[in-house]
Structures are given as structure tokens and as C-alpha cells.
Coordinates of C-alpha atoms and ligand atoms in Angstrom, one line a residue:
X219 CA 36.9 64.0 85.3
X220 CA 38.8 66.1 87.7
X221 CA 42.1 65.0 88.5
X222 CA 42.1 66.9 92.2
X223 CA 43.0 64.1 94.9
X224 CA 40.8 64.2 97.6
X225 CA 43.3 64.7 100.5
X226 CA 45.9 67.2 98.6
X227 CA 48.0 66.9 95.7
X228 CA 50.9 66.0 97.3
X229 CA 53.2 68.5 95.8
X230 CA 51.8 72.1 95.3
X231 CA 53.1 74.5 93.6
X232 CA 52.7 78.4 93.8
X233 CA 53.5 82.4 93.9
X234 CA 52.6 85.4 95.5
X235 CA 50.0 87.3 93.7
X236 CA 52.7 90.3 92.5
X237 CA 54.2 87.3 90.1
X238 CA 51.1 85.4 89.5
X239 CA 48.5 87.1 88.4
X240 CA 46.4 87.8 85.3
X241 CA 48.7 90.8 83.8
X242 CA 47.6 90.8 80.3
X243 CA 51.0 92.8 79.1
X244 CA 54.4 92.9 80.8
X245 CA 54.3 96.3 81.5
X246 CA 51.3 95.5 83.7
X247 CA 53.2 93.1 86.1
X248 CA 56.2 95.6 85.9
X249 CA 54.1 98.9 87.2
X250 CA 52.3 96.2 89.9
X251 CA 55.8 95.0 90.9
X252 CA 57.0 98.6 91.3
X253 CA 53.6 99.8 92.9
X254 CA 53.3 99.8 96.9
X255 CA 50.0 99.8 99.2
X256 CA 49.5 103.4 98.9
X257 CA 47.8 102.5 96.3
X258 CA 44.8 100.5 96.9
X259 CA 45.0 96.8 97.1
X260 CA 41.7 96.4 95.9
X261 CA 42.8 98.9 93.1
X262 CA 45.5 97.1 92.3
X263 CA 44.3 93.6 92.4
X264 CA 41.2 94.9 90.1
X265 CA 43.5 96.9 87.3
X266 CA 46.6 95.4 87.4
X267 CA 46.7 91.5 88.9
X268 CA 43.3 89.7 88.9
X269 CA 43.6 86.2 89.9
X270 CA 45.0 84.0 87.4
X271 CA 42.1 81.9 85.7
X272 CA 42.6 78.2 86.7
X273 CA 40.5 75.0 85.8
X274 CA 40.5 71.7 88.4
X275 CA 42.3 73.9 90.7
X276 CA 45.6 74.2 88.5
X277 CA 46.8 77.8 87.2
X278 CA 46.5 78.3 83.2
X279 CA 49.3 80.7 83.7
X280 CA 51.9 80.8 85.8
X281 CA 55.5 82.3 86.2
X282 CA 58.0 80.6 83.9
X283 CA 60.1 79.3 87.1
X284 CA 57.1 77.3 88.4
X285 CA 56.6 75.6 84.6
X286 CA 60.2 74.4 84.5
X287 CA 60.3 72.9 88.4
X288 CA 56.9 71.2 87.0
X289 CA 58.5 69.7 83.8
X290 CA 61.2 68.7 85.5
X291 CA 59.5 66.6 88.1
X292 CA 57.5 64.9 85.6
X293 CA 60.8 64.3 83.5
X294 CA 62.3 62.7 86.6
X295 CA 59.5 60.6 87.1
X296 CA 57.2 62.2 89.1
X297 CA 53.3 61.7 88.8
X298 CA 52.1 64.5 86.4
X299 CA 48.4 63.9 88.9
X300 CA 50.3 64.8 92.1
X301 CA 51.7 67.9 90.9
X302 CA 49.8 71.0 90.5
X303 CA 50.5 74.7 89.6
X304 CA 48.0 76.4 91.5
X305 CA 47.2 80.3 92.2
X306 CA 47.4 81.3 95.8
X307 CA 43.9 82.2 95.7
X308 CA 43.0 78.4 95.4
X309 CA 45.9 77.1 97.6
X310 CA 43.0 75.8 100.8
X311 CA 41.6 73.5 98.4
X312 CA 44.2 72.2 96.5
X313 CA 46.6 71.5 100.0
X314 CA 45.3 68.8 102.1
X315 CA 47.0 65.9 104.9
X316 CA 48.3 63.9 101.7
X317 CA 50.4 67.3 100.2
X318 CA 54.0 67.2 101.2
X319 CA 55.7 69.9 99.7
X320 CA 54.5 73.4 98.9
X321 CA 57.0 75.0 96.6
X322 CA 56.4 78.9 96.6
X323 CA 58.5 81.1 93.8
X324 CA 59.0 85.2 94.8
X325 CA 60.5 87.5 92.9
X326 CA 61.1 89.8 95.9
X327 CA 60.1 88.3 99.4
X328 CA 61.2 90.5 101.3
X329 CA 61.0 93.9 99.4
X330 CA 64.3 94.4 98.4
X331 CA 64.7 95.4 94.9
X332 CA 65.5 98.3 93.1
X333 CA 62.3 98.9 92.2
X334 CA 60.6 97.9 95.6
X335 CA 62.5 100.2 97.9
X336 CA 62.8 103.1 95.3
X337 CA 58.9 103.2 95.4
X338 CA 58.4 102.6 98.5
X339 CA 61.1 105.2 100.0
X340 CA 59.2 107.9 98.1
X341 CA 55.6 106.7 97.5
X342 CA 55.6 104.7 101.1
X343 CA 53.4 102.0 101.8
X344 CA 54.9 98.4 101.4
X345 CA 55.8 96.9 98.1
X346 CA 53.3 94.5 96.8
X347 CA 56.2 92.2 96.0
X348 CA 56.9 91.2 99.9
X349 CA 53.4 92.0 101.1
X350 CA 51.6 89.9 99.2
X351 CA 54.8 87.1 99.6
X352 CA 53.4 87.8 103.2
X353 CA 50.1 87.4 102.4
X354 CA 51.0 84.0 101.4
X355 CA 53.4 82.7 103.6
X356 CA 50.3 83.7 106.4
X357 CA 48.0 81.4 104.4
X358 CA 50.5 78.4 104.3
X359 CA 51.1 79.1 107.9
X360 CA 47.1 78.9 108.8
X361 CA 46.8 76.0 106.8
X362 CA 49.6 74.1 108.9
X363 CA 48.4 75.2 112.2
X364 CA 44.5 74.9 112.0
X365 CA 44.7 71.7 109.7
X366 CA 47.4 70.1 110.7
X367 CA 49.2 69.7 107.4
X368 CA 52.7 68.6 107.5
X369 CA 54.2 69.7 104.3
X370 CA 57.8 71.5 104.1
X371 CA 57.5 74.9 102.8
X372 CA 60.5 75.5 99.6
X373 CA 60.7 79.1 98.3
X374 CA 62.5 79.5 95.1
X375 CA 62.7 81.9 92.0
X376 CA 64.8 85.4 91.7
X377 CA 64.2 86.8 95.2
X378 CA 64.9 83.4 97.1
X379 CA 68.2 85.0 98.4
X380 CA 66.7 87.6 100.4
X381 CA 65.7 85.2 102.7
X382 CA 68.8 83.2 103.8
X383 CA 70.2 84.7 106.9
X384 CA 73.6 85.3 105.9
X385 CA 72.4 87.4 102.7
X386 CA 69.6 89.5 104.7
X387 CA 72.0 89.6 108.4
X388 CA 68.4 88.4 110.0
X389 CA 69.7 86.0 113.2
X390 CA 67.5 82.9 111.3
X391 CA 65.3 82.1 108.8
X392 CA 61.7 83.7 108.0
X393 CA 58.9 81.8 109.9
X394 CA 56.2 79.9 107.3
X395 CA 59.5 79.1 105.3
X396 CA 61.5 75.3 105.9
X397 CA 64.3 75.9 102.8
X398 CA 65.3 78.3 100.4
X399 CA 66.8 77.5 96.9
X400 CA 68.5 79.9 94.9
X401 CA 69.8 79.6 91.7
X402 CA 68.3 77.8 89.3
X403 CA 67.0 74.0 90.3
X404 CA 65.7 71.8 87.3
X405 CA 68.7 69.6 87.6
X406 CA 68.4 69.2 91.3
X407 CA 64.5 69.9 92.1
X408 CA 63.7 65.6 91.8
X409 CA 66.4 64.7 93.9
X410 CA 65.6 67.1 96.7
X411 CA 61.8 67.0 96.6
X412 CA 62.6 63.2 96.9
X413 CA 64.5 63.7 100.1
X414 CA 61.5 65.9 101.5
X415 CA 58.9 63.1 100.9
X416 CA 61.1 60.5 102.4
X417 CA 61.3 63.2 105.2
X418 CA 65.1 63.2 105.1
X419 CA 65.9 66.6 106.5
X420 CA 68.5 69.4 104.6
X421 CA 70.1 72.5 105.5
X422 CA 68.0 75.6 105.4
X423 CA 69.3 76.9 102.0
X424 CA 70.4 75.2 98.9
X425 CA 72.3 76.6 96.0
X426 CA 72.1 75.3 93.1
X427 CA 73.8 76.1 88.9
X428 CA 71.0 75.6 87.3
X429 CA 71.5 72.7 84.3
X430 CA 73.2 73.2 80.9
X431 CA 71.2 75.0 78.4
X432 CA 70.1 72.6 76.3
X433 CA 68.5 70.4 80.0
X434 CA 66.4 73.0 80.5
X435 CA 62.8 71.3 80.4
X436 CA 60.4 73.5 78.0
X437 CA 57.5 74.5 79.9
X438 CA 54.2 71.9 80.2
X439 CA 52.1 74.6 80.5
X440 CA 51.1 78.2 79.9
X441 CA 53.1 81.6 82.0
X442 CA 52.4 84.6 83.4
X443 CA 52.4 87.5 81.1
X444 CA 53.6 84.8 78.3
X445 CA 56.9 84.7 79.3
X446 CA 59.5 82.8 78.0
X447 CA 63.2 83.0 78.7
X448 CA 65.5 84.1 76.5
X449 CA 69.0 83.8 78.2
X450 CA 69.5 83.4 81.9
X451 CA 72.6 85.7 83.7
X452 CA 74.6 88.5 82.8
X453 CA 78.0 87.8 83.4
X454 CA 79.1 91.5 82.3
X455 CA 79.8 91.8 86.2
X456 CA 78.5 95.1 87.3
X457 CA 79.0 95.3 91.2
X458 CA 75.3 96.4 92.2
X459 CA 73.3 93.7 90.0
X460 CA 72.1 91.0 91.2
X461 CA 72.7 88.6 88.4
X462 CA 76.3 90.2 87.4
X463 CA 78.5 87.4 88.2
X464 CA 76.1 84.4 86.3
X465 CA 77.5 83.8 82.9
X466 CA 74.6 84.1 80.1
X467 CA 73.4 81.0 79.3
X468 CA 71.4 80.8 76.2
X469 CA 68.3 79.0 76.0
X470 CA 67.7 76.5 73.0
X471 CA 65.9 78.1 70.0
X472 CA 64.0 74.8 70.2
X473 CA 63.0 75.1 73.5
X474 CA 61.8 78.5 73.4
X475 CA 59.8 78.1 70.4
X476 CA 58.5 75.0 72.2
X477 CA 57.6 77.7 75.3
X478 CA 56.0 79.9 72.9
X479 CA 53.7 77.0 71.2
X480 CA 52.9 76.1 74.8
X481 CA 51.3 79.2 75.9
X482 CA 49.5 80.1 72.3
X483 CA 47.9 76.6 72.8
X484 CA 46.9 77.9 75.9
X485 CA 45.5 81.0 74.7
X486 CA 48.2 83.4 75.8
X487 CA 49.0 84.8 72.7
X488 CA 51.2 87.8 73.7
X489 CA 54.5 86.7 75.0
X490 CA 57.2 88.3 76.8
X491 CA 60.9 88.1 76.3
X492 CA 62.7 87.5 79.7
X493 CA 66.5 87.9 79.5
X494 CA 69.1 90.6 80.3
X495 CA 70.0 91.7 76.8
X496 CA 67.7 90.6 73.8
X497 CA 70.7 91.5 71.1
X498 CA 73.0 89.4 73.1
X499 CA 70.7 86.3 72.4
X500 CA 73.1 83.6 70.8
X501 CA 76.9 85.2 71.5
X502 CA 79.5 83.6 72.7
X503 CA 81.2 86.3 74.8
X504 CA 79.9 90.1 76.3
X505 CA 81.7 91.8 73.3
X506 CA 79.7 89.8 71.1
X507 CA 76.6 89.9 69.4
X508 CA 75.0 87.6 66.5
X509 CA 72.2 89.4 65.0
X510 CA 71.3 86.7 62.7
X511 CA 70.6 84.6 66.6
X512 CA 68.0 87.1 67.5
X513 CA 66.6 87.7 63.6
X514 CA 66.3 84.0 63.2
X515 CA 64.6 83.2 66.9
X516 CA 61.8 86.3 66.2
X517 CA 61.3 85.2 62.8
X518 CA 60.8 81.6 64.3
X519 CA 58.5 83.2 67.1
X520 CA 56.2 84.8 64.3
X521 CA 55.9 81.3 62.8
X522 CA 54.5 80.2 65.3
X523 CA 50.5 80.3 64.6
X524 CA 48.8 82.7 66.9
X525 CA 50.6 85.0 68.2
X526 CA 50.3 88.6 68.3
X527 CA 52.5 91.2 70.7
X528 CA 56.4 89.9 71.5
X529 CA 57.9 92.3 74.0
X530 CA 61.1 92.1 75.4
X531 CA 63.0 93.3 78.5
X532 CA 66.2 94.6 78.6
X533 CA 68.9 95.2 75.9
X534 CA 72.2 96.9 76.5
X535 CA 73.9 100.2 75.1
X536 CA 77.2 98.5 73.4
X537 CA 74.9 95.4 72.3
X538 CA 72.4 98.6 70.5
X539 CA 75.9 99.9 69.1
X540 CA 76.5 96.6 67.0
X541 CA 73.5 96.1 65.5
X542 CA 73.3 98.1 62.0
X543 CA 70.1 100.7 61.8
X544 CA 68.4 98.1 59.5
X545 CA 68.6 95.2 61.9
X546 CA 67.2 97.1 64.6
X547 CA 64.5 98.6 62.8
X548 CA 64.1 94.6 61.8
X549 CA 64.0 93.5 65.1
X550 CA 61.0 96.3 65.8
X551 CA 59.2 94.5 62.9
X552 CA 59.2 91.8 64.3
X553 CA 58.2 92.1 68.0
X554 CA 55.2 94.5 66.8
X555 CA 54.1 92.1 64.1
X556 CA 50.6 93.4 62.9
X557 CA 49.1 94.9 66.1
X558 CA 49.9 98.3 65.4
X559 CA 51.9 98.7 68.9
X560 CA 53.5 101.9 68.5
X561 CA 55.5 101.6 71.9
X562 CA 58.0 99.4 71.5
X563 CA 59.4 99.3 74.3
X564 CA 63.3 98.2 75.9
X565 CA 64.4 98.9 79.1
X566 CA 68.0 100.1 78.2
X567 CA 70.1 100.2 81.6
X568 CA 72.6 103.7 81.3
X569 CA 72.9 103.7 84.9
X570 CA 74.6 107.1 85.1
X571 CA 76.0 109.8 83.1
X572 CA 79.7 109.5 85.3
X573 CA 81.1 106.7 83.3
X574 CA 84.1 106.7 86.1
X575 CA 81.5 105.9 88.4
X576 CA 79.9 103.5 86.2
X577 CA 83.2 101.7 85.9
X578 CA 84.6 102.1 89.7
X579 CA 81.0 99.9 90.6
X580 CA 82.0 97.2 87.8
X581 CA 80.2 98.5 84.5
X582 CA 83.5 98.4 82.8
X583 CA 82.5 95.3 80.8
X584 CA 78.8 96.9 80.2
X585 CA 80.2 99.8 78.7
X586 CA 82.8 98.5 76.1
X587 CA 83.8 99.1 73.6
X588 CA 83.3 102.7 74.9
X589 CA 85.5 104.4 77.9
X590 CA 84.0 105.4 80.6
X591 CA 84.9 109.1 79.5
X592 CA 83.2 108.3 76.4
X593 CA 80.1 106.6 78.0
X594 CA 77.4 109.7 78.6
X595 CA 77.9 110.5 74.5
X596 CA 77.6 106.4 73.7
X597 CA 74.5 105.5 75.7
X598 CA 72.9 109.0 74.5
X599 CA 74.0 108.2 70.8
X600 CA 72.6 104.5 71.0
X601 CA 69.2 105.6 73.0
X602 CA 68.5 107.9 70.0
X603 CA 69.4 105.3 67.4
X604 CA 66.9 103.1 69.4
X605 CA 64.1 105.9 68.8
X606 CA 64.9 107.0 65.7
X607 CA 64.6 102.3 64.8
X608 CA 61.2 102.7 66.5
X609 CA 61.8 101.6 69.8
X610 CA 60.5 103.2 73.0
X611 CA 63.5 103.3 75.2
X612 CA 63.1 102.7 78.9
X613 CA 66.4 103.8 80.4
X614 CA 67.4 103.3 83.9
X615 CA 69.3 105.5 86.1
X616 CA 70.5 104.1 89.2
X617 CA 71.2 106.8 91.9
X618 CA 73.5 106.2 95.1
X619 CA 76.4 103.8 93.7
X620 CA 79.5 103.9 95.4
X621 CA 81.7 106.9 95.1
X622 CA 78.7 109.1 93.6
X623 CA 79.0 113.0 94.0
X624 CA 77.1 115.9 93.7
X625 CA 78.7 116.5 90.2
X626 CA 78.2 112.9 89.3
X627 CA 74.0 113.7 89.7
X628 CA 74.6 117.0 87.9
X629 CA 76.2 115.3 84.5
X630 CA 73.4 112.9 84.7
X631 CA 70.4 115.6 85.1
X632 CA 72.3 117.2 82.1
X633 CA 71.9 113.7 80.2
X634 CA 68.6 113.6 80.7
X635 CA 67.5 117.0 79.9
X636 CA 69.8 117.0 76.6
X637 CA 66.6 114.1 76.0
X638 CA 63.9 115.4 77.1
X639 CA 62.6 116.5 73.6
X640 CA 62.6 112.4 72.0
X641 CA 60.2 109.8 73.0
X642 CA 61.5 107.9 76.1
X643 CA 61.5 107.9 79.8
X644 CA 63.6 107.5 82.4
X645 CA 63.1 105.4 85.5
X646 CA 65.8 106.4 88.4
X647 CA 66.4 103.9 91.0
X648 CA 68.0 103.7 94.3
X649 CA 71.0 101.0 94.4
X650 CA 69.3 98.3 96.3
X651 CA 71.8 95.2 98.3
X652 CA 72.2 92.5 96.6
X653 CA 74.7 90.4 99.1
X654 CA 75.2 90.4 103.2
X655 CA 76.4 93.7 104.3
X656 CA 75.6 95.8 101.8
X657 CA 73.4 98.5 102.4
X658 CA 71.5 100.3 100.0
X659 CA 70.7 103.6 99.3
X660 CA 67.2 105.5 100.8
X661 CA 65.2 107.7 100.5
X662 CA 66.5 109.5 103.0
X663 CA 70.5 109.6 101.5
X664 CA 68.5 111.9 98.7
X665 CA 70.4 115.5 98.5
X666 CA 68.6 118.0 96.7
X667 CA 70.3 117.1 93.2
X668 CA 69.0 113.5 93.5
X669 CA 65.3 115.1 93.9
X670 CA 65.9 117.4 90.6
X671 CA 66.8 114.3 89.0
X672 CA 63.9 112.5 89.8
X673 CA 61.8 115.5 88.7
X674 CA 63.1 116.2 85.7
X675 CA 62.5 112.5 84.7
X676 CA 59.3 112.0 86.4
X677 CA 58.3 115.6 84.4
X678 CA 59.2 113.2 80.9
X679 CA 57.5 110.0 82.0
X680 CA 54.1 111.6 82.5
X681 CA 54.4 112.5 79.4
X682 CA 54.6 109.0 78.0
X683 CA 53.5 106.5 79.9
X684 CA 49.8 106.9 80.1
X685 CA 50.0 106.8 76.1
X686 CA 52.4 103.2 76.5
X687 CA 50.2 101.8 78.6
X688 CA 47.2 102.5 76.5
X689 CA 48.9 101.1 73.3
X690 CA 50.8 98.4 74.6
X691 CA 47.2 97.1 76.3
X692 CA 45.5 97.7 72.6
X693 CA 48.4 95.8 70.9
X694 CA 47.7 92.9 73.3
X695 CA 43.9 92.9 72.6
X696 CA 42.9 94.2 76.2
X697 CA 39.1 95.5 75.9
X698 CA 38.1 99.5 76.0
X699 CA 36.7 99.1 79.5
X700 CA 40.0 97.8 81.2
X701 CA 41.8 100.0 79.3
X702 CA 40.0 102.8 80.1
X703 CA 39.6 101.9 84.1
X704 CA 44.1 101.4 84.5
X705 CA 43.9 105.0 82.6
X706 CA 41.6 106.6 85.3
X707 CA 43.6 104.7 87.9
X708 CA 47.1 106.0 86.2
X709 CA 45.8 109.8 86.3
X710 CA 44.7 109.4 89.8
X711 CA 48.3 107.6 90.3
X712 CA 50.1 110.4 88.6
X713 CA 48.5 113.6 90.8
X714 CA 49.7 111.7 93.4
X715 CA 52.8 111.4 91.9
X716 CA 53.4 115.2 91.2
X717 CA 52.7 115.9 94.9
X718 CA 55.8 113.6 96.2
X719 CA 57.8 115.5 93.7
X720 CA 56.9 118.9 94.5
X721 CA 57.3 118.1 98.1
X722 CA 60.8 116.5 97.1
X723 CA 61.6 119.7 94.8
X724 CA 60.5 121.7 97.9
X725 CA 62.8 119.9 100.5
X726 CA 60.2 118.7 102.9
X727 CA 59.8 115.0 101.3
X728 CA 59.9 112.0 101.3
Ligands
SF4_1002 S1 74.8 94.7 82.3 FE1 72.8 94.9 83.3 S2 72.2 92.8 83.7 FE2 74.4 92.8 83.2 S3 75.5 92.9 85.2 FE3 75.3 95.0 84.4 S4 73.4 95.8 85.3 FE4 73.4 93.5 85.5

């Protein structure tokens, strides 16, 4: 018997399409989130972010931020019945007069990120991330003014900053939006979600700690792309990342295995490693790192029955530098297991050649225990390394920091092309805000040297990343057809592609 109330559940939760969607690998939901509406939406809902699958209305999947506000209502003693995960798709039926609380996660309302405004300065279009956030918001709007529903909207998850006034200089908040949470919430969602029902009111924006590692709820249900979190924050403090200044908090081997079980029971047998440095899993400090932590949690992951890909995220140049050859090439066992995924993949943040620059914008802790005169020769040392484990490396540049010269750009076009011959590519970025005030760089601050740099690694990633896409969607079990349709969509992306860049090399563009 369905468990769908007839008048609403009375707390609904949700997330714009770019986070919840039917990704079957996490590159998928990576090239959607980077991907603006010059291309197709119709192309990209088909290739890259069906709708999630649901049953009685409630998501199988969804992102890992929605899973942990939902076991942590029903840890504080809210009715399991009355809460529902559900895809924006199916948001008309499951809200009605008896739903009180809509609690929406984005990663990027309002198109801000690096990514986002990288794209969308040289592809134009809008990012997916804050239209389809749009999208949304315009559906819980309709719902509230032609039915008369009187639930508070909450947005939450990564990108919940971007919309409190004093961090986006807008004179109030976005309309179709009641309050804002940022930071992490499990120890605080019951308490406020209690005042909402009892229609006590709050200040726009809430910030919250987040609980101790070992509070976080696991996950009552399966995520989006298989995620599970690794370690939450940074703390190596570098001046244009957003999550710089959070210390890393480890998450409970228990509770991530616990995460993993969850989602193979679901069916989502490929899972995805989210945290800002995979080697760092388990240290006590940025300068250290506990390989036997990160052995021990992938060797309990491949215990678990059913599963097939791991992939991870990020992982840092000095981390790379402490683990031996052997472990790394251990750690590349591991995440493969048998599927026969031959691209590996890490997204390895070098930044920028100029280790002066790297350290005037706070990546002095990121790069030690290298100087900053040292760092071009490190992060190129510890990339190959990387390759030569197995790995793919995806390094990232980021262009426009503080300070940065026309010499700066040079050295790192020089790093990159010193590459070009090993398996890799290189994803430059503009320096997107991250606080009030700050303004990022655009598309049009590029100088000709920024456009040779984006060339020259735009000439090494077409060389690549058709071929990880492919294998990364094999590994994961994604049929020939699918795999076949993103490939014709990627070639058609990629002619497109070579025209912004020869308009950039030529001067005329973006
Ligand atoms: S090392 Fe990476 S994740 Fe950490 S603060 Fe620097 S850029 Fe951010």
C-alpha cells in the first residue's frame, strides 16, 4: 500500500534536476554541472540527467545532503510517513495543503561556481546548475500561488550561500525562497523544521557547524551518482575556495560503509567518493596522511557485496607525494576492482604553475612540504607519478587569482605543454567569488595568454575525454546505446568546442 498522504506529505524534500538526476557515473553529473543551455536541454536531460526513477512518489536516489536531513528527522522523532525525498519532476503530486516545509538542496543556485561561470563566459547560455534551480523555485512558486499551499520554502546544500544577501550584495533575498541554511544541518534540521511547523518565524539565513563526525546519520536511502562522503572541508585555507577555512572532518568508516550498503541494496552499485582529498581520509592534520585509513576504508568498500566502480574526486599534490608508488598503484586496484575501467580518474587541483601566486592567494598550506619556488616541478613530478600508478589525472588550473601576470600564464602554458605527451587533461577555470565583495574573474578579463592556455589544454582534453567517458560508462555497466548516443552528443559538443577556441585564439571571442 502506498504510503502517499492524500493532502501532502507534510515535509517534502528536493533538488534541482543538475543534482538530482539519473547520472549513472560521476563524471556524468560533473560535465552536466559544467554544461550551459547552449547545449540543448532536451539533449541534456536525455544523455546526461534523466529523471531519477522513484516509486510512491519518493526518489530511489537522491543527493547525499537530502539522505542525511532525512535520517536525521527520523532520528529526532519525526514520522518516517511524512517525510519524502522526492524528484522535482514529481513535486505537484507529492505537495499538497497538509505539506509544510519544502526543503530544496542546490549545489549552485545562482550560477556561481568555478565551473558555472567558466562555461558559461565562453560557451554562453546559462548554467544548468541555477537554471534548472530556477526551474524549480518557479514550480514551488506556482504551486503556492494557484493552490494555495502554505509551506515555507528551506534551501540548503553547497550553493545555499549564494543566496543570502550579504554573500551575493543582492538588496534581499531570492523570491520562491523563505530561509537559507548553510553549512551543514543534521544537528540542527529537527529543531528548526519544528519551529516552521509550529509556524514560529526565523531570520532569513541560518548557519549552522554541522555535528561531530561520528553524529552524522548514515543515509536511509540510496544517492545520486552513489555518493557517499568521505571527509567534509578542507581546512588547507586557500583564499579562492569555498570550503578553505572548514577543518576536515572525517566521516566514520562505519558510517560510510553503512552509506555504501545502503545504496547497493538499492541497486546503485557504482559509488562515488565525495571529499576534498581521498589520501587525506583519516589524518589528523594537513601535513598528514594515513594510508593504511584509506587502504583499510576501500578494502572495506570492496567487501561490501555488489559493488562494482568506486570513483573518487579530488586528491591533492603533497597528499600524492606521501603515498609510496605501491600504495597508490593499490589504491587504483581498488577503486577499479574488476570492471576493467581503464580511466581512473582524480581531479588533482595544481592551480597554477607561479607557486608565488599560489601562495600570495593562501595555497601555502596546499603546497607543503614544497616551496612555492619548488611547486611547478612538485605538482608536475606527482601528476606523472599519478599516471605512471594508473590514474587518469584531472588537473585544474585556475586562471585570474589575485596578483596574476602575463608571465604567471606563460610558466603555466609551459607546464602544461611539458605534459601534453602523458595521459591527462587539464580543466582551466576562472576564479569564481566565494564571499560578499569579491568579484570574479570573466570572460571578458581574458588576455590573449589566458586564451593560449585554454587552447593548448582544450587541444589535450579532446584527446581524452571522449575515450574517459566511454570507459568510465562501460566500467559502470551503462548499455551500448547510451553510450553511444553521449558519444555523438560529445563530438557534436566538441566541434562546437573547437570553434570558441579558434575564435578565442583569433581574438574575436568570447
Ligand atoms: S586544497 Fe583544494 S579544497 Fe583545500 S582549500 Fe585549497 S583549493 Fe580548497
Amino acid at each position: 500500500m502506498s504510503d502517499r498522504p492524500k493532502r501532502g506529505f507534510t515535509i517534502v524534500l528536493t533538488a534541482d534536476r543538475s543534482l538530482m538526476a539519473g547520472y549513472r557515473v560521476l563524471f556524468e553529473g560533473m560535465m552536466l554541472c559544467s554544461g550551459t543551455t547552449a547545449i540543448s536541454p532536451s539533449i541534456a536531460r536525455a544523455m546526461l540527467a534523466p529523471p531519477v526513477r522513484s516509486e510512491s512518489l519518493r526518489a530511489i536516489q537522491a543527493p547525499m545532503g537530502l539522505r542525511r536531513v532525512e535520517a536525521a528527522l527520523a532520528a529526532g522523532g519525526f514520522d518516517p510517513a511524512e517525510v519524502a525525498v522526492v524528484a522535482p519532476e514529481n513535486l505537484s503530486a507529492a505537495i499538497g495543503p497538509d505539506t509544510r516545509i519544502v526543503g530544496v538542496s542546490s549545489g549552485d543556485p545562482l550560477g556561481l561556481g568555478m565551473n558555472s561561470t567558466t562555461m558559461a563566459g565562453l560557451m554562453g547560455g546559462e548554467p544548468y546548475t541555477s537554471a534548472w534551480f530556477r526551474a524549480l523555485i518557479g514550480t514551488l512558486s506556482g504551486l503556492k500561488e494557484a493552490g494555495g499551499f502554505k509551506f515555507e520554502a528551506v534551501l540548503g546544500g553547497p550553493g545555499a550561500w549564494q543566496v543570502v544577501p550579504e554573500s551575493n550584495g543582492a538588496a534581499s533575498p531570492i523570491r520562491g525562497i523563505d530561509r537559507a541554511i548553510v553549512g551543514y544541518c543534521e544537528d540542527r534540521i529537527c529543531g528548526l523544521f519544528r519551529d516552521i511547523v509550529r509556524g514560529i518565524r526565523g531570520g532569513f539565513a541560518v548557519a549552522c557547524e554541522g555535528p561531530a563526525a561520528d553524529a552524522i546519520p548514515p543515509a536511509r536511502g540510496a544517492t545520486t551518482m552513489g555518493i557517499v562522503e568521505t571527509s567534509r572541508g578542507c581546512g588547507l585555507g586557500c583564499g579562492f575556495c569555498a570550503v578553505g577555512r572548514a577543518p576536515m572532518l572525517h566521516v566514520p568508516r562505519a558510517t560510510i560503509l553503512a552509506d555504501v550498503g545502503v545504496n547497493v541494496g538499492a541497486g546503485v552499485r557504482n559509488i562515488s567518493l565525495a571529499g576534498e582529498d581521498l589520501f587525506r581520509y583519516g589524518s589528523r592534520g594537513a601535513a598528514d596522511v594515513r594510508p593504511a585509513e584509506v587502504l583499510g576504508l576501500l578494502r572495506g568498500m570492496r567487501g561490501v557485496p555488489g559493488v562494482r566502480l568506486i570513483q573518487a574526486d579530488h586528491a591533492n599534490v603533497s597528499s600524492i607525494s606521501r603515498f609510496s608508488t605501491d600504495e597508490l598503484r593499490e589504491v587504483r586496484r581498488l577503486l577499479a576492482g574488476d570492471t576493467g575501467c581503464g580511466f581512473v580518474w582524480l581531479n588533482v587541483g595544481v592551480e597554477t604553475a607561479a607557486g608565488e601566486l599560489l601562495e600570495a592567494a593562501g595555497g601555502g598550506p596546499k603546497m607543503r612540504p614544497f616551496g612555492a619556488f619548488e611547486w611547478a616541478d612538485a605538482a608536475r613530478a606527482q601528476v606523472v607519478r599519478l599516471i605512471e600508478a594508473g590514474f587518469f589525472p584531472l588537473v585544474s588550473l585556475v586562471v585570474g587569482l589575485p596578483g596574476e601576470e602575463e608571465g604567471h600564464v606563460r610558466r603555466t602554458i609551459e607546464w602544461v605543454e611539458g605534459l601534453r605527451r602523458h595521459r591527462l587533461a587539464v580543466f582551466p577555470m576562472f576564479r569564481a567569488p566565494i564571499r560578499a565583495g569579491d568579484r570574479g574573474f570573466s570572460a571578458g578579463d581574458m588576455t590573449e595568454r589566458h586564451r593560449e592556455l585554454f587552447a593548448k589544454c582544450y587541444e589535450i582534453n579532446f584527446r581524452w575525454i571522449p575515450q574517459l567517458a566511454a570507459d568510465n560508462q562501460a566500467a559502470a555497466g551503462v548499455g551500448r546505446l547510451r553510450r553511444a548516443m553521449l558519444q555523438a552528443a560529445g563530438r557534436f559538443g566538441m566541434l562546437r568546442w573547437r570553434r570558441i577556441l579558434r575564435r578565442l585564439a583569433g581574438g574575436t571571442g568570447p
